[in-house]
CSV table of C-alpha atoms and ligand atoms in Angstrom, one decimal:
chain,number,residue,atom,x,y,z
A,9,ALA,CA,-17.9,1.9,12.4
A,10,GLY,CA,-19.4,-0.3,9.7
A,11,ALA,CA,-21.2,-4.0,10.3
A,12,ASP,CA,-19.0,-6.8,9.5
A,13,PRO,CA,-21.6,-9.4,8.5
A,14,VAL,CA,-18.2,-12.0,9.2
A,15,PRO,CA,-17.2,-11.2,13.1
A,16,GLY,CA,-14.4,-14.1,13.9
A,17,GLY,CA,-12.1,-16.0,11.4
A,18,LEU,CA,-8.8,-14.9,12.8
A,19,GLU,CA,-8.1,-15.0,16.4
A,20,GLY,CA,-5.1,-16.6,17.0
A,21,ARG,CA,-4.3,-15.7,14.8
A,22,THR,CA,-1.1,-12.1,13.7
A,23,VAL,CA,-1.6,-10.0,10.7
A,24,VAL,CA,0.6,-7.4,9.7
A,25,VAL,CA,-1.1,-4.2,7.3
A,26,SER,CA,0.1,-1.2,5.8
A,27,ALA,CA,-1.7,2.3,5.6
A,28,GLY,CA,-0.7,5.6,4.1
A,29,GLY,CA,1.3,7.1,1.8
A,30,THR,CA,5.5,7.5,1.8
A,31,ARG,CA,7.5,10.4,1.7
A,32,GLU,CA,11.1,10.7,0.2
A,33,PRO,CA,12.5,13.9,1.7
A,34,LEU,CA,14.2,16.3,-0.6
A,35,ASP,CA,15.6,18.8,2.3
A,36,PRO,CA,14.4,19.6,5.5
A,37,VAL,CA,10.9,21.1,4.2
A,38,ARG,CA,9.4,18.9,1.1
A,39,PHE,CA,9.1,16.2,-0.1
A,40,LEU,CA,7.4,14.1,-3.1
A,41,GLY,CA,4.3,12.1,-2.1
A,42,ASN,CA,1.1,11.0,-3.1
A,43,ARG,CA,-3.2,10.2,-2.0
A,44,SER,CA,-3.2,8.5,-1.0
A,45,SER,CA,-5.9,9.5,3.1
A,46,GLY,CA,-4.6,5.5,5.0
A,47,LYS,CA,-8.5,5.0,5.1
A,48,GLN,CA,-8.6,1.2,3.5
A,49,GLY,CA,-5.3,0.0,5.3
A,50,TYR,CA,-6.7,1.9,8.7
A,51,ALA,CA,-9.9,0.2,7.7
A,52,LEU,CA,-8.4,-3.3,6.8
A,53,ALA,CA,-7.0,-3.7,10.2
A,54,ALA,CA,-9.9,-2.6,12.1
A,55,VAL,CA,-11.5,-5.7,11.4
A,56,ALA,CA,-9.4,-7.6,11.4
A,57,ALA,CA,-8.7,-6.6,15.2
A,58,ARG,CA,-12.3,-6.7,15.1
A,59,ARG,CA,-12.1,-10.5,13.7
A,60,GLY,CA,-9.4,-11.7,16.3
A,61,ALA,CA,-6.5,-11.3,15.1
A,62,GLU,CA,-2.7,-9.4,16.6
A,63,VAL,CA,-2.8,-7.1,14.3
A,64,VAL,CA,0.8,-4.5,13.1
A,65,LEU,CA,-0.6,-1.6,11.3
A,66,VAL,CA,2.5,0.4,9.4
A,67,SER,CA,1.1,3.2,9.2
A,68,ALA,CA,2.5,6.5,6.6
A,69,ASN,CA,1.6,9.6,7.2
A,70,THR,CA,-2.0,9.9,7.5
A,71,GLU,CA,-3.5,12.2,10.2
A,72,LEU,CA,-6.1,8.8,11.5
A,73,ALA,CA,-7.3,7.7,15.2
A,74,PRO,CA,-5.9,3.9,16.0
A,75,PRO,CA,-7.9,1.7,15.0
A,76,PRO,CA,-8.9,0.1,19.2
A,77,GLY,CA,-6.5,-3.3,20.1
A,78,VAL,CA,-4.3,-2.4,16.5
A,79,SER,CA,0.0,-1.7,17.3
A,80,VAL,CA,0.1,1.7,15.2
A,81,VAL,CA,3.9,1.2,14.0
A,82,PRO,CA,4.7,5.0,12.3
A,83,VAL,CA,7.4,4.7,9.9
A,84,SER,CA,8.1,7.8,7.1
A,85,THR,CA,10.3,6.8,4.7
A,86,ALA,CA,9.3,3.9,2.2
A,87,LEU,CA,12.9,2.7,3.3
A,88,GLU,CA,11.7,3.0,6.9
A,89,LEU,CA,8.2,1.6,5.8
A,90,LYS,CA,10.6,-1.8,4.9
A,91,ALA,CA,12.4,-2.1,7.5
A,92,ALA,CA,8.8,-1.9,9.5
A,93,VAL,CA,7.1,-4.8,7.4
A,94,GLU,CA,9.8,-6.5,7.3
A,95,GLU,CA,10.0,-6.8,11.6
A,96,ALA,CA,6.7,-7.8,11.6
A,97,ALA,CA,6.2,-10.1,9.5
A,98,GLU,CA,7.9,-12.6,10.8
A,99,GLY,CA,6.3,-15.1,12.1
A,100,ALA,CA,3.1,-13.7,11.0
A,101,ASP,CA,0.2,-15.0,8.8
A,102,VAL,CA,-0.6,-12.4,6.8
A,103,VAL,CA,1.2,-9.3,5.2
A,104,VAL,CA,-1.5,-6.8,4.0
A,105,MET,CA,0.0,-4.3,1.4
A,106,ALA,CA,-1.8,-1.3,1.5
A,107,ALA,CA,0.2,1.7,1.8
A,108,ALA,CA,0.5,3.5,-1.5
A,109,VAL,CA,4.9,3.5,-1.0
A,110,ALA,CA,7.0,5.1,-4.0
A,111,ASP,CA,8.6,3.9,-6.1
A,112,PHE,CA,11.7,6.6,-6.0
A,113,ARG,CA,13.1,8.7,-4.7
A,114,PRO,CA,15.6,11.3,-4.3
A,115,ALA,CA,18.9,11.0,-5.2
A,116,HIS,CA,20.0,13.4,-3.3
A,117,TYR,CA,18.9,14.6,0.2
A,118,ALA,CA,19.8,18.5,0.7
A,119,ASP,CA,20.7,19.4,4.1
A,120,ALA,CA,20.1,23.0,3.7
A,121,LYS,CA,16.7,24.0,2.7
A,122,ILE,CA,17.0,24.0,-1.4
A,123,LYS,CA,17.2,28.4,-2.5
A,124,LYS,CA,15.5,29.0,-5.4
A,125,SER,CA,18.3,31.1,-7.1
A,126,HIS,CA,20.6,28.0,-7.3
A,127,ASP,CA,23.0,28.8,-9.8
A,128,PRO,CA,24.6,32.4,-9.9
A,129,ALA,CA,25.4,32.4,-13.1
A,130,ASP,CA,21.4,32.1,-13.9
A,131,PRO,CA,19.4,32.9,-10.8
A,132,ASP,CA,16.0,31.4,-13.0
A,133,ALA,CA,17.2,27.8,-13.5
A,134,ALA,CA,14.9,25.9,-12.8
A,135,PRO,CA,16.2,22.4,-10.9
A,136,VAL,CA,16.3,18.8,-11.7
A,137,VAL,CA,15.8,16.0,-9.4
A,138,GLU,CA,17.6,12.9,-10.3
A,139,LEU,CA,15.9,10.2,-8.3
A,140,VAL,CA,16.6,6.6,-7.8
A,141,ARG,CA,14.9,3.0,-7.5
A,142,ASN,CA,13.5,2.1,-4.0
A,143,PRO,CA,12.9,-1.5,-3.5
A,144,ASP,CA,9.7,-3.4,-4.6
A,145,VAL,CA,8.7,-5.0,-0.5
A,146,LEU,CA,5.7,-6.7,-1.2
A,147,ALA,CA,8.0,-8.4,-4.2
A,148,GLY,CA,10.6,-9.0,-1.2
A,149,LEU,CA,8.2,-10.2,1.2
A,150,VAL,CA,7.4,-12.7,-1.7
A,151,GLU,CA,10.4,-13.5,-3.0
A,152,ARG,CA,12.0,-14.0,1.4
A,153,ARG,CA,9.2,-16.4,1.2
A,154,GLY,CA,10.1,-18.4,-1.7
A,155,ASP,CA,8.2,-21.8,-1.4
A,156,GLU,CA,6.5,-21.4,1.9
A,157,ALA,CA,2.9,-21.4,2.4
A,158,SER,CA,3.1,-17.8,4.7
A,159,PRO,CA,2.9,-15.6,4.9
A,160,VAL,CA,0.3,-15.3,2.9
A,161,ILE,CA,0.5,-11.7,0.6
A,162,VAL,CA,-2.1,-9.3,-0.7
A,163,GLY,CA,-1.8,-6.2,-2.5
A,164,PHE,CA,-3.3,-3.5,-3.8
A,165,ALA,CA,-2.9,-2.1,-7.3
A,166,ALA,CA,-4.5,1.3,-8.5
A,167,GLU,CA,-4.3,1.2,-12.0
A,168,THR,CA,-6.3,3.2,-14.6
A,169,GLY,CA,-7.2,1.5,-18.1
A,170,ASP,CA,-5.3,3.3,-20.9
A,171,ASP,CA,-4.6,2.1,-24.4
A,172,GLU,CA,-2.1,-0.8,-23.6
A,173,GLY,CA,-5.8,-3.0,-21.6
A,174,SER,CA,-8.3,-2.6,-19.5
A,175,VAL,CA,-8.6,-2.4,-15.4
A,176,LEU,CA,-8.1,-5.3,-15.3
A,177,ASP,CA,-5.6,-6.2,-17.9
A,178,HIS,CA,-2.8,-4.0,-16.2
A,179,ALA,CA,-4.5,-5.7,-12.7
A,180,ARG,CA,-3.7,-10.2,-13.7
A,181,ALA,CA,-0.3,-8.5,-15.3
A,182,LYS,CA,0.6,-6.2,-11.5
A,183,LEU,CA,-0.6,-10.2,-10.0
A,184,ALA,CA,1.0,-12.4,-12.2
A,185,ARG,CA,4.9,-10.0,-11.8
A,186,LYS,CA,4.6,-9.6,-8.4
A,187,GLY,CA,3.8,-13.2,-6.9
A,188,CYS,CA,1.9,-12.2,-4.1
A,189,ASP,CA,-1.5,-15.0,-3.3
A,190,LEU,CA,-4.4,-11.7,-3.4
A,191,LEU,CA,-3.8,-8.5,-5.5
A,192,VAL,CA,-6.5,-5.5,-4.9
A,193,VAL,CA,-7.6,-3.9,-7.1
A,194,ASN,CA,-8.9,0.1,-7.3
A,195,GLU,CA,-9.9,2.3,-10.2
A,196,VAL,CA,-8.4,5.5,-9.3
A,197,GLY,CA,-9.0,9.0,-11.8
A,198,THR,CA,-9.1,12.1,-9.8
A,199,ASP,CA,-11.3,12.1,-6.9
A,200,LYS,CA,-12.5,8.3,-7.1
A,201,THR,CA,-10.3,6.5,-4.4
A,202,PHE,CA,-9.0,8.9,-2.5
A,203,GLY,CA,-9.3,10.5,0.8
A,204,ARG,CA,-12.7,8.8,-0.1
A,205,ASP,CA,-14.7,7.2,2.6
A,206,ASP,CA,-16.5,3.9,-0.3
A,207,ASN,CA,-14.1,2.5,-2.3
A,208,THR,CA,-14.8,0.0,-5.1
A,209,ILE,CA,-12.8,-3.4,-5.8
A,210,HIS,CA,-11.6,-5.9,-7.5
A,211,ILE,CA,-10.0,-9.5,-5.8
A,212,LEU,CA,-7.8,-11.0,-8.2
A,213,ARG,CA,-6.0,-14.8,-6.6
A,214,GLN,CA,-2.5,-16.1,-7.8
A,215,GLY,CA,-4.2,-19.0,-10.3
A,216,SER,CA,-6.8,-18.2,-9.9
A,217,SER,CA,-9.3,-16.3,-13.5
A,218,HIS,CA,-11.7,-16.3,-10.7
A,219,VAL,CA,-12.9,-12.5,-9.5
A,220,ILE,CA,-14.8,-11.0,-6.7
A,221,ASP,CA,-15.7,-7.8,-7.1
A,222,ALA,CA,-16.7,-5.5,-3.5
A,223,GLY,CA,-18.9,-1.5,-3.1
A,224,PRO,CA,-18.9,1.0,-4.0
A,225,ALA,CA,-18.9,0.5,-0.2
A,226,PRO,CA,-18.4,2.2,2.9
A,227,LYS,CA,-14.2,0.7,3.5
A,228,ASP,CA,-14.2,-1.9,6.4
A,229,GLU,CA,-17.0,-3.3,3.5
A,230,VAL,CA,-14.6,-3.7,1.7
A,231,ALA,CA,-12.2,-4.3,3.9
A,232,ALA,CA,-13.8,-7.5,5.1
A,233,ALA,CA,-14.2,-8.6,1.3
A,234,VAL,CA,-10.8,-8.3,1.5
A,235,TRP,CA,-10.6,-11.6,4.7
A,236,ASP,CA,-12.7,-13.2,3.9
A,237,ALA,CA,-11.1,-13.5,0.5
A,238,VAL,CA,-7.7,-14.1,2.6
A,239,GLN,CA,-9.8,-16.6,5.5
A,240,GLN,CA,-10.4,-18.3,2.3
A,241,ILE,CA,-6.3,-19.3,1.5
A,242,LEU,CA,-5.4,-19.8,6.0
S,12,CTP,N1,4.6,-1.6,-3.2
S,12,CTP,C1,5.9,-1.6,-2.4
S,12,CTP,N2,6.5,-1.1,-3.2
S,12,CTP,C2,7.3,-1.2,-4.0
S,12,CTP,C3,6.1,-0.5,-4.6
S,12,CTP,C4,5.1,-1.5,-4.4
S,12,CTP,O1,5.5,-2.8,-1.9
S,12,CTP,N3,8.0,-0.1,-3.9
S,12,CTP,C5,3.6,-2.4,-3.0
S,12,CTP,C6,2.1,-1.8,-3.1
S,12,CTP,O2,2.3,-1.4,-1.1
S,12,CTP,C7,1.2,-2.4,-3.4
S,12,CTP,C8,2.1,-2.8,-4.4
S,12,CTP,O3,2.9,-3.3,-4.5
S,12,CTP,O4,0.8,-3.2,-2.4
S,12,CTP,C9,1.0,-2.5,-6.3
S,12,CTP,O5,1.7,-1.6,-6.1
S,12,CTP,P1,1.1,-1.1,-7.3
S,12,CTP,O6,1.9,0.8,-7.3
S,12,CTP,O7,-0.2,-0.6,-7.7
S,12,CTP,O8,2.6,-1.8,-8.0
S,12,CTP,P2,4.3,-1.0,-9.0
S,12,CTP,O9,5.1,-2.5,-8.9
S,12,CTP,O10,4.8,-0.3,-8.4
S,12,CTP,O11,4.2,-0.4,-10.4
S,12,CTP,P3,3.3,0.4,-11.0
S,12,CTP,O12,3.2,2.0,-10.1
S,12,CTP,O13,4.0,1.5,-11.9
S,12,CTP,O14,1.7,-0.1,-11.9
S,13,CA,CA1,3.9,2.3,-7.6
């Protein structure tokens, strides 16, 4: 437990945090997944609880202990996560989408384990996995909210710089596209963020060019910076 310089401030508020990474099953023993550990989402939930909020943590495939005072709703797939987040978001003051949600899932689920040799005509043939798009949970929350100011919606983005632009260029475009209130951006590389205890983030606010930088710092210090930014909006 790291120090939170601003304890309190979320009393009487209900917040929803999604954490971890979804798994999209291919057959009874295999899935498409990602490297999200859930640590940042758990830290966000823990800090919100310490600040007095009622916290629902929609948790996808983590191995973390539930933070004290937080209700955990376990989910696995993107569709399960969407249903759980939407239900918890009803009447909530804030929704933070820290989970890594799979953009695609296998189009077909095989009820029995897929065998190495699936084509008798060509025993060495590699199967092709067809994918379909998952719904965008964050964009759906923004859409459902319509013109209402509540809940405050926070997105996360793991970005890398490339030929098209810097990390912040991509993040600004994503914030505009998603329409959420805040976008928390972290720079990802092979060992930069996933599963680590330290994080470096930039917080972008809709309609503002001001960027808040936090870290490198332990994930609960970063979480405190995110709640500070949320509390400015509440
Ligand atoms: N997200 C979501 N539902 C999805 C995919 C993403 O709610 N199906 C949310 C994530 O939880 C995160 C935010 O959207 O808060 C940004 O996710 P990201 O993967 O960075 O954005 P995408 O729009 O999927 O863009 P891309 O993967 O192409 O960068
Ligand atoms: Ca994505």
